[in-house]
Short mmCIF file of C-alpha atoms in Angstrom, two decimals:
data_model
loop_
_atom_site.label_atom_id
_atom_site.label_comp_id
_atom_site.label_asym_id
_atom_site.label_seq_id
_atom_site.Cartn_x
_atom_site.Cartn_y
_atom_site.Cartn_z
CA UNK O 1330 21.97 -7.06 16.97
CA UNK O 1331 18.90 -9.34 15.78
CA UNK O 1332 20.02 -11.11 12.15
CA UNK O 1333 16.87 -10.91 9.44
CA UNK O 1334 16.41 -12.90 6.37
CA UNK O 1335 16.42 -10.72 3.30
CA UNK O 1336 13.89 -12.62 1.63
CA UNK O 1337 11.39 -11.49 4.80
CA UNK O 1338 11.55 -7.51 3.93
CA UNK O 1339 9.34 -6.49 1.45
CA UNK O 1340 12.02 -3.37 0.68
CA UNK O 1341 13.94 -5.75 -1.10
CA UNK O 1342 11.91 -5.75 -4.26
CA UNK O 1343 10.16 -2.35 -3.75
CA UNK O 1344 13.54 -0.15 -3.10
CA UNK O 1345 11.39 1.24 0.16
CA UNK O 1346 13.55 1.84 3.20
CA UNK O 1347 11.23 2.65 6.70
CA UNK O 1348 12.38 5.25 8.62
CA UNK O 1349 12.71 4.47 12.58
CA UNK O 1350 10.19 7.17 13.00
CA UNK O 1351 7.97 6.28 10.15
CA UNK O 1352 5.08 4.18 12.06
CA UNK O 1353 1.56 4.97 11.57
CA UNK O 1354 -0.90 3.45 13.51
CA UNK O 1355 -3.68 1.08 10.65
CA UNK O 1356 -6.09 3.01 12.35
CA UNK O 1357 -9.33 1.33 11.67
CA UNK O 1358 -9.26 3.06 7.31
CA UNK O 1359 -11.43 0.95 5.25
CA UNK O 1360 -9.38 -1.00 2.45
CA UNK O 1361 -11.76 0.27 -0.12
CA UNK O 1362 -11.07 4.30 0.92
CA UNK O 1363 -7.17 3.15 0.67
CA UNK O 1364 -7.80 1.82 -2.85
CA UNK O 1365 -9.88 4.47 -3.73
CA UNK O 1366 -6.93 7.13 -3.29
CA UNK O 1367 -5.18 4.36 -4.82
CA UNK O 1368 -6.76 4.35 -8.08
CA UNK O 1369 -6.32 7.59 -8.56
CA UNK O 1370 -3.45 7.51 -10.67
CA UNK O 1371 -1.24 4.04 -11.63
CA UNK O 1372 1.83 5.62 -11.20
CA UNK O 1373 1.96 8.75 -8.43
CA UNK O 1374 1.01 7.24 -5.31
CA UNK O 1375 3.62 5.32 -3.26
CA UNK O 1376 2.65 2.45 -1.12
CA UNK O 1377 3.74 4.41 1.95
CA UNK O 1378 1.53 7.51 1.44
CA UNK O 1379 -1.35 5.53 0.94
CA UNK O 1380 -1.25 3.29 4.12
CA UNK O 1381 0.25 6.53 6.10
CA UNK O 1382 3.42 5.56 6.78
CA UNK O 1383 5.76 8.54 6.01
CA UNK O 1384 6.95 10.54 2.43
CA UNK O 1385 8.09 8.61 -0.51
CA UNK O 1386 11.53 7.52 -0.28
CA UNK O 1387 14.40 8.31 -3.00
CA UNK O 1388 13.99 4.48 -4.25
CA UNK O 1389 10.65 4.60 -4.01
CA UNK O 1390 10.42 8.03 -6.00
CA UNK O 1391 13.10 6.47 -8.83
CA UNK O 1392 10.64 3.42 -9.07
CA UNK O 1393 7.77 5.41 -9.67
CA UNK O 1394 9.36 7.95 -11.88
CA UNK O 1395 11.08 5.28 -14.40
CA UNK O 1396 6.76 3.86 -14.43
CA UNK O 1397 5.95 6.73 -15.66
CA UNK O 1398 8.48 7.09 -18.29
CA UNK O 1399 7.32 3.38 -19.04
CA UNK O 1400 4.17 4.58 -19.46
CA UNK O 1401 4.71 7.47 -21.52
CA UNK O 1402 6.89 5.73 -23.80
CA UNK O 1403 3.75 2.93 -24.17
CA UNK O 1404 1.37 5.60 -24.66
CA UNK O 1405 3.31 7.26 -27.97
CA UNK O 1406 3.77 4.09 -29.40
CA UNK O 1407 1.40 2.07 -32.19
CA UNK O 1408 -1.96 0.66 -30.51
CA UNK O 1409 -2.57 -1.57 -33.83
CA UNK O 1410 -1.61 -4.30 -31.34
CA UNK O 1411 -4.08 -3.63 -28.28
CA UNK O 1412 -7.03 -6.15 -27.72
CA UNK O 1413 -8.67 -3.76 -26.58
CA UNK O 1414 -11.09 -0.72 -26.64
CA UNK O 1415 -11.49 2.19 -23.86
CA UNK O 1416 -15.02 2.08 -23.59
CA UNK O 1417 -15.65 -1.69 -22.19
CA UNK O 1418 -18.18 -3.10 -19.75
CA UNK O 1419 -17.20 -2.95 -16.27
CA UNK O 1420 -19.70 -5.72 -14.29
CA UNK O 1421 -16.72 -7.42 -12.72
CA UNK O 1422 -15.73 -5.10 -10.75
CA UNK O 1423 -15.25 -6.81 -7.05
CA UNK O 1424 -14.71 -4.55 -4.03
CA UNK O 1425 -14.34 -7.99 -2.09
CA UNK O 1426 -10.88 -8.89 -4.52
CA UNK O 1427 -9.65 -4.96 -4.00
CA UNK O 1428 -9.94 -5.70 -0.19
CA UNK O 1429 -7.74 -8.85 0.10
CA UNK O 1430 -5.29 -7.52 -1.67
CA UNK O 1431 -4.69 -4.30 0.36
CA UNK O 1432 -4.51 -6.30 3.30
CA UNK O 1433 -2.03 -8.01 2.01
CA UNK O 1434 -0.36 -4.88 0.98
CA UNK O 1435 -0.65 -3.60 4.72
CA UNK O 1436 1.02 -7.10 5.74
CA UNK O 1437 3.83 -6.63 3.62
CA UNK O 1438 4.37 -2.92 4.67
CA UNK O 1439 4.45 -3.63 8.32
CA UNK O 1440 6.13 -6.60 8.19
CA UNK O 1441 9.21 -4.76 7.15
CA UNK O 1442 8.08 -2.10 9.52
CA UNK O 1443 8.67 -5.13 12.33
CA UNK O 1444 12.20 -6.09 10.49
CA UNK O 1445 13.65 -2.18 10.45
CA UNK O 1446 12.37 -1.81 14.26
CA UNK O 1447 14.67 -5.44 15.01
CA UNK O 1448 17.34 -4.20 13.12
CA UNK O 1449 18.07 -1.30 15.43
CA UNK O 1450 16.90 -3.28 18.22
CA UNK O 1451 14.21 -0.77 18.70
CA UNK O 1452 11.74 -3.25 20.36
CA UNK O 1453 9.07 -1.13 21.99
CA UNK O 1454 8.14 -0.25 18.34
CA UNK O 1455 8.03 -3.32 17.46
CA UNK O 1456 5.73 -4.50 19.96
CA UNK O 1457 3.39 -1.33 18.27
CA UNK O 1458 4.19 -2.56 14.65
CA UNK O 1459 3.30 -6.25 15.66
CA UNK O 1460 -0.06 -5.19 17.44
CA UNK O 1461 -0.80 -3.37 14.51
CA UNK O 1462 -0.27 -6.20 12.33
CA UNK O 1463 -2.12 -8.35 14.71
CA UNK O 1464 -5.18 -6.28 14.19
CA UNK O 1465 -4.79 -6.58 10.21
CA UNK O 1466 -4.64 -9.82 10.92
CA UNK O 1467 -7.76 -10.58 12.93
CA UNK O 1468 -9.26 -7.84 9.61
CA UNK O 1469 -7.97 -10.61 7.28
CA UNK O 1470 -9.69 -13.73 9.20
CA UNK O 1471 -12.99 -12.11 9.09
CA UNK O 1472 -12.76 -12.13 5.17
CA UNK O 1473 -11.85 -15.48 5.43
CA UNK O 1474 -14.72 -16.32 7.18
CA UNK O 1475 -16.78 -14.37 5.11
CA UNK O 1476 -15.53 -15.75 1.63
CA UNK O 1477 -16.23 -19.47 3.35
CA UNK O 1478 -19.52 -18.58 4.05
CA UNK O 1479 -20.20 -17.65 0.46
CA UNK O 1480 -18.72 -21.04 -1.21
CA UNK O 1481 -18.49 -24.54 0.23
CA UNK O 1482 -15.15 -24.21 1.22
CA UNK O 1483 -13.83 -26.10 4.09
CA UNK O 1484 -13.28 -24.04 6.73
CA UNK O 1485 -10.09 -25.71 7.72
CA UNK O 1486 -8.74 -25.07 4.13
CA UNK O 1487 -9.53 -20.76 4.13
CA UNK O 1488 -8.45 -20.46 7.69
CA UNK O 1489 -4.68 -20.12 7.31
CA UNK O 1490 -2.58 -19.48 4.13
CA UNK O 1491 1.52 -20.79 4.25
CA UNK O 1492 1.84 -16.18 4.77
CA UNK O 1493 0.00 -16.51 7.82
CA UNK O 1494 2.20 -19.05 8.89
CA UNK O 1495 5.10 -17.10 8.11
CA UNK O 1496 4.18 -14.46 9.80
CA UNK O 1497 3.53 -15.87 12.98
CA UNK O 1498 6.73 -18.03 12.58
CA UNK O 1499 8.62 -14.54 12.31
CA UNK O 1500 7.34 -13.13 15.47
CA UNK O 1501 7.62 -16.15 17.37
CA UNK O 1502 11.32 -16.05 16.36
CA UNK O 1503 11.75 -12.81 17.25
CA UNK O 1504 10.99 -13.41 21.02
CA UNK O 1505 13.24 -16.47 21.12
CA UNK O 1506 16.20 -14.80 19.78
CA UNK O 1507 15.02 -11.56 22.18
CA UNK O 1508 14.76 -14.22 25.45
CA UNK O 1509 17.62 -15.61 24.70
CA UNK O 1510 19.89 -12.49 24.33
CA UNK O 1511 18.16 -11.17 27.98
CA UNK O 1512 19.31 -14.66 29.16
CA UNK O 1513 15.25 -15.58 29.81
CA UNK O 1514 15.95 -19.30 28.90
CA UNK O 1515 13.23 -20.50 30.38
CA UNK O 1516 11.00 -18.02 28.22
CA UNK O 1517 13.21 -19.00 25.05
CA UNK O 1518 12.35 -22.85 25.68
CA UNK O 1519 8.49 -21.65 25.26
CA UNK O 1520 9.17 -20.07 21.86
CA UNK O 1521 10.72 -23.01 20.73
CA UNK O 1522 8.26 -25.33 21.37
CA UNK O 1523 5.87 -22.82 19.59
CA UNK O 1524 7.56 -22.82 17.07
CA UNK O 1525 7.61 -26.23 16.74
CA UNK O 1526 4.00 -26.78 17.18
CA UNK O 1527 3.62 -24.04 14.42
CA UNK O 1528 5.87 -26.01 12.38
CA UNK O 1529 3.50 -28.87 12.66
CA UNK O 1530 0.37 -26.93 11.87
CA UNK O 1531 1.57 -25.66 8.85
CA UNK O 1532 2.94 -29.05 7.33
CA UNK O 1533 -0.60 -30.14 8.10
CA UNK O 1534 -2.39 -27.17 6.39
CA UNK O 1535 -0.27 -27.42 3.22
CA UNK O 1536 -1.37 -31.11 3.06
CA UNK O 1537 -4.55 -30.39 3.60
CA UNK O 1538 -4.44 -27.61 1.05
CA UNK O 1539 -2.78 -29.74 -1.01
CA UNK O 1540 -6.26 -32.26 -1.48
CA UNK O 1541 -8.62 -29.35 -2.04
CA UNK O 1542 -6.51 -27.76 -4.21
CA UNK O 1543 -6.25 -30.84 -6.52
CA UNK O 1544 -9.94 -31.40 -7.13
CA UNK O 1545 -10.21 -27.76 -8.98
CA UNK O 1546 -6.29 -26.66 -10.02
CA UNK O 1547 -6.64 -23.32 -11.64
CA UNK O 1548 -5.43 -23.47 -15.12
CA UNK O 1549 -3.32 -19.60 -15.12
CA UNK O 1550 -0.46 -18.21 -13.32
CA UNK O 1551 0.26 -15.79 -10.57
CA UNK O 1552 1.40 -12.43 -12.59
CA UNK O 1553 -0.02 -14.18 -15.96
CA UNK O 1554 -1.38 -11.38 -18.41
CA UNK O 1555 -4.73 -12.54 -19.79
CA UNK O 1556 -7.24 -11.09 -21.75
CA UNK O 1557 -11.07 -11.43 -20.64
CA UNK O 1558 -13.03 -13.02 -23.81
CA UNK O 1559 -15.86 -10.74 -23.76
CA UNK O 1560 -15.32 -7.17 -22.84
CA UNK O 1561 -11.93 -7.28 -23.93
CA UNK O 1562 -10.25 -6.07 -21.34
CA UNK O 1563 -6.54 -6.78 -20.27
CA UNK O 1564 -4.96 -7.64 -16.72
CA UNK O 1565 -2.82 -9.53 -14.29
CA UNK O 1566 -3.49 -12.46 -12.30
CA UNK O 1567 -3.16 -11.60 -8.82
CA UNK O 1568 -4.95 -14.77 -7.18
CA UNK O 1569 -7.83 -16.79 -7.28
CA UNK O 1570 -10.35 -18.32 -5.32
CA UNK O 1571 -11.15 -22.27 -6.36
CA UNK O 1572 -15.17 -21.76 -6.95
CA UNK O 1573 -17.32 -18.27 -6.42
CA UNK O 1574 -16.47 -16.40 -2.70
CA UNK O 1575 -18.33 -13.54 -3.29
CA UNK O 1576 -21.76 -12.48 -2.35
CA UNK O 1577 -25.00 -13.68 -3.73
CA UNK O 1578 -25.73 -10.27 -5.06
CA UNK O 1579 -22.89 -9.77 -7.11
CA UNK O 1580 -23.33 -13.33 -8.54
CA UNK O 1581 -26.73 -12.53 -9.42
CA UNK O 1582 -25.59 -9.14 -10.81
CA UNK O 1583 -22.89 -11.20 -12.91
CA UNK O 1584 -25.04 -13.79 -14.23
CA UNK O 1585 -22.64 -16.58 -12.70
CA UNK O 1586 -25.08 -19.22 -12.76
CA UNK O 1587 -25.37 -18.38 -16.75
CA UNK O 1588 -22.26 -19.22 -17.09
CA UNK O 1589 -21.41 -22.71 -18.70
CA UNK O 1590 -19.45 -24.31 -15.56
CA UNK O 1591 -21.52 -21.93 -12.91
CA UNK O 1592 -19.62 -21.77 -9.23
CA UNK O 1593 -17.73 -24.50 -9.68
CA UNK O 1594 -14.76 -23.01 -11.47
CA UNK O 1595 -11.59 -20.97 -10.28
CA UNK O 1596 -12.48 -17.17 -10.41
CA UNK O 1597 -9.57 -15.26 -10.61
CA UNK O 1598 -8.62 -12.04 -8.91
CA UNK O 1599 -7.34 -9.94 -11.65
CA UNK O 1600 -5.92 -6.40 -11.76
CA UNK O 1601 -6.96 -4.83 -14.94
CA UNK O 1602 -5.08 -2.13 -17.13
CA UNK O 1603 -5.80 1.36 -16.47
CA UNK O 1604 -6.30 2.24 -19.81
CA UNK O 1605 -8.80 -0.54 -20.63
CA UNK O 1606 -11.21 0.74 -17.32
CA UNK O 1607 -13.02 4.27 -17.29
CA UNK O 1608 -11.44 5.55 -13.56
CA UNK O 1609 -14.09 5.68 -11.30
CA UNK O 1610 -13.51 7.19 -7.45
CA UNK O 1611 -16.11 4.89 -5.67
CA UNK O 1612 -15.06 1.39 -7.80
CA UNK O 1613 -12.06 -0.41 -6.92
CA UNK O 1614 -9.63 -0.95 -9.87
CA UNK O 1615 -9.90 -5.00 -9.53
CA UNK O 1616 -12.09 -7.64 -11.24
CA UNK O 1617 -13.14 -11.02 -10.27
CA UNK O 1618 -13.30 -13.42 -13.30
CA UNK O 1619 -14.77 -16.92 -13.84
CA UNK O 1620 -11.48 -19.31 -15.98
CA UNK O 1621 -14.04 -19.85 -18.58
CA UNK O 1622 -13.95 -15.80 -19.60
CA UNK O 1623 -10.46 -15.46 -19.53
CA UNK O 1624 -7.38 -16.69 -22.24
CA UNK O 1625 -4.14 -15.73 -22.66
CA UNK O 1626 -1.73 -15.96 -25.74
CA UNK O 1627 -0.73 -19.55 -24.61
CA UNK O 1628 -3.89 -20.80 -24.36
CA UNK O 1629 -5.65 -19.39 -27.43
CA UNK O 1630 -5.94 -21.56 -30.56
CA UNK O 1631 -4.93 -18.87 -33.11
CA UNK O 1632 -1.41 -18.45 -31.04
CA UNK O 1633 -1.27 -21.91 -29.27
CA UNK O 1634 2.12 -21.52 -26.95
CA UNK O 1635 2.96 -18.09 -27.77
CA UNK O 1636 3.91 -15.70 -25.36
CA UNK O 1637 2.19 -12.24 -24.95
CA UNK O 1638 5.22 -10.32 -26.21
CA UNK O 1639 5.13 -12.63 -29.63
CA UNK O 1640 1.45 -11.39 -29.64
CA UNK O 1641 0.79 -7.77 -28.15
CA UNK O 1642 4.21 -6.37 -27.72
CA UNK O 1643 6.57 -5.67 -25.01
CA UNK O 1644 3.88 -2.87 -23.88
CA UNK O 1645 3.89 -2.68 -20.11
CA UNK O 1646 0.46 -2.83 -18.29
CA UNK O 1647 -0.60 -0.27 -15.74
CA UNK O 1648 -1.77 -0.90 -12.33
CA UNK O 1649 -1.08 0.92 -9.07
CA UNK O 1650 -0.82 -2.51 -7.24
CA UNK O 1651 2.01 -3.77 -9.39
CA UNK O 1652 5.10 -2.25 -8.66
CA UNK O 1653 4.27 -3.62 -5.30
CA UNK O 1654 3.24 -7.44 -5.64
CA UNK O 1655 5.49 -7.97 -8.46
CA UNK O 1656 9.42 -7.66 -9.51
CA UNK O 1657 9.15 -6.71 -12.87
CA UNK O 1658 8.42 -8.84 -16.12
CA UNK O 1659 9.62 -11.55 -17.64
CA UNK O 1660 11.08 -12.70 -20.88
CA UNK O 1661 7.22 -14.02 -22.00
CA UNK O 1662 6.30 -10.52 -21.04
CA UNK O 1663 4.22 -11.55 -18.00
CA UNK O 1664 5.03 -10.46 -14.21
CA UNK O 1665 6.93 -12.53 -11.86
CA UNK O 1666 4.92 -12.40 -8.31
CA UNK O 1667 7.11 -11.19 -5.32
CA UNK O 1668 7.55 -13.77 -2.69
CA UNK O 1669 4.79 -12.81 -0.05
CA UNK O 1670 2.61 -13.23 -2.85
CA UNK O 1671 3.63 -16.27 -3.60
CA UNK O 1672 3.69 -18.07 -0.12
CA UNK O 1673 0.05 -16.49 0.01
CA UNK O 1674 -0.67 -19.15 -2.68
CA UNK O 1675 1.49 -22.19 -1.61
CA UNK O 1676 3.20 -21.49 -5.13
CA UNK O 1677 6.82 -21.92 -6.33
CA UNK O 1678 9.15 -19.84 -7.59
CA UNK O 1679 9.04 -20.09 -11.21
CA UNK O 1680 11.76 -18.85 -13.59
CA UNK O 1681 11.35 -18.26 -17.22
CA UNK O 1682 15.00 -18.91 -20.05
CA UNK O 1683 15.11 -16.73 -22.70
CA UNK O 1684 14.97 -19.65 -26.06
CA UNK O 1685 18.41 -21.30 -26.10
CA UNK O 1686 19.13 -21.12 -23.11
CA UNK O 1687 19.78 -24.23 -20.98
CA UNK O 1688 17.16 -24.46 -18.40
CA UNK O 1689 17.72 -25.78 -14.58
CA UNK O 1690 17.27 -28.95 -13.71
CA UNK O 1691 15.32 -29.76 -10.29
CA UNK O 1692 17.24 -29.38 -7.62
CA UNK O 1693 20.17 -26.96 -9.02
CA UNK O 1694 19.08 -24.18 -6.88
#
């Protein structure tokens, strides 16, 4: 029976287990009608109803019960310590930020779709879960291509993230380990110098990534909780683009050229806190934000270094997207990103001592 790295299956931080019989087709569903059912409540709506894919498993239903004891508990408690107010302006909203991270959602779901099927050697649905994923794929290229079109990004540097690597990597392992067990050697010698080739390509794109990354670093984290400077809002950093990707309309609508440093600043994509937006069925629950508008308890200069439990409290934020992307929170009180996330981003895994405790040094893990 095929052998699968645990750190490949997204049920390993979500508690979700796919049934053998569990695969819907991605049918060709917008991302924005998936959000929109979605957004309709942070907390009742698994990440298997909403991309189709069978009822809401018993871990699945724990995790979502225990956030909604979370967020009862927040919601009886003192809001003294809230930077916010309910009725804020929305103009950030970005369908374009909503819609890359859904597909990244579907990647993540049918990726351990693919992993279940190997496990039980079940490979004629895998061959339907990879063609499906195939098609998400070619989805996700197209905003690639899109987003390049809107910025002067190299084209070479938005074509492939180190996930897209991964994912290919995966399936071309799959049909080496598959050859070989049908004793189709000369088949398996073809994977492997894929595989190889692949491993090349992506050593090259994180280089190259590498030098465009370094003329415009962004300055926040991956699960960081910030708080936008104007409209008061709070939110988690899900990603970021290096300058402006979206369209010239909602730049225009956004007065982004009024802005101090204009384009030419990370925007990040940031998922904001139910309470602090007005729920809306035909606006997606994510905002696109230019660095300059954004700070964070570490960064201001009334709590330089602080974390955002020494400033707002242990209160949880609210999201539907969270108990998905991320494991949980950390000591600081932001949210620590899971690992697809991460690779989507080239970043490190980053772990946060509580004070006192000795920290590791490189290369202990």
């Amino acid at each position: 029976m095929p052998t699968l790295l645990p750190s490949q299956s997204l049920a390993g931080h979500c508690g979700a287990s796919v049934r053998s019989g569990g695969h819907a087709a991605f049918s060709s569903v917008l991302p924005s009608r998936v959000c929109l059912q979605w957004s309709k409540s942070a907390h009742s709506i698994s990440a298997r109803e909403a991309l189709g894919s069978g009822p809401m498993t018993r871990g699945k239903l724990r995790r979502t019960t225990l956030g909604k004891a979370a967020a009862s508990d927040s919601s009886s408690g003192s809001s003294s310590s809230k930077p916010n107010s309910k009725d804020v302006a929305e103009p950030e909203r970005s369908s374009m930020v909503n819609e890359e991270v859904v597909y990244l959602i579907f990647q993540m779901d049918l990726d351990t779709q693919l992993q279940r099927c190997l496990n039980y050697e079940a490979y004629q649905e895998a061959k339907e879960v990879r063609s499906k994923r195939q098609r998400v794929d070619e989805a996700v290229a197209l905003m690639k291509e899109r987003k390049a079109r809107n910025s002067s990004t190299p084209a070479e540097a938005a074509r492939l993230s180190v996930s897209d690597f991964a994912a290919e990597g995966l399936r071309l392992r799959t049909e080496l380990q598959r050859a070989v067990q049908e004793e189709r050697y000369k088949d398996a010698a073809a994977f492997r110098d894929l595989l190889a080739e692949l491993d090349r390509e992506s050593k090259q794109a994180a280089a190259m990534s590498g030098e465009w990354d370094a003329s415009s670093a962004p300055g926040l984290r991956l699960g960081q909780r910030v708080v936008h400077k104007t409209n008061n809002y709070r939110g988690v950093v899900v990603g970021w683009d290096l300058q402006c990707c979206e369209s010239e309309d909602w730049a225009a609508a956004n007065g982004v050229e009024q802005l101090s440093k204009g384009e030419a600043q990370p925007f990040y994509h940031v998922l904001v806190d139910a309470r602090d937006w007005s729920y809306s069925s035909n606006a997606p629950p994510t905002a696109y934000v230019a660095e300059e508008l954004l700070t964070c308890p570490e960064l201001d200069e009334a709590s330089p270094g602080k974390s955002w439990v020494e400033v707002y409290g242990k209160d949880p934020a609210e999201h539907p997207y969270l108990y998905i992307l991320f494991l949980g929170q950390d000591a600081r009180g932001d949210y620590l990103p899971c690992r697809q996330l991460r690779d989507k981003y080239n970043i490190k895994r980053r772990d946060v001592y509580k004070p006192g405790e000795p920290e590791e040094q490189p290369g202990e893990q």
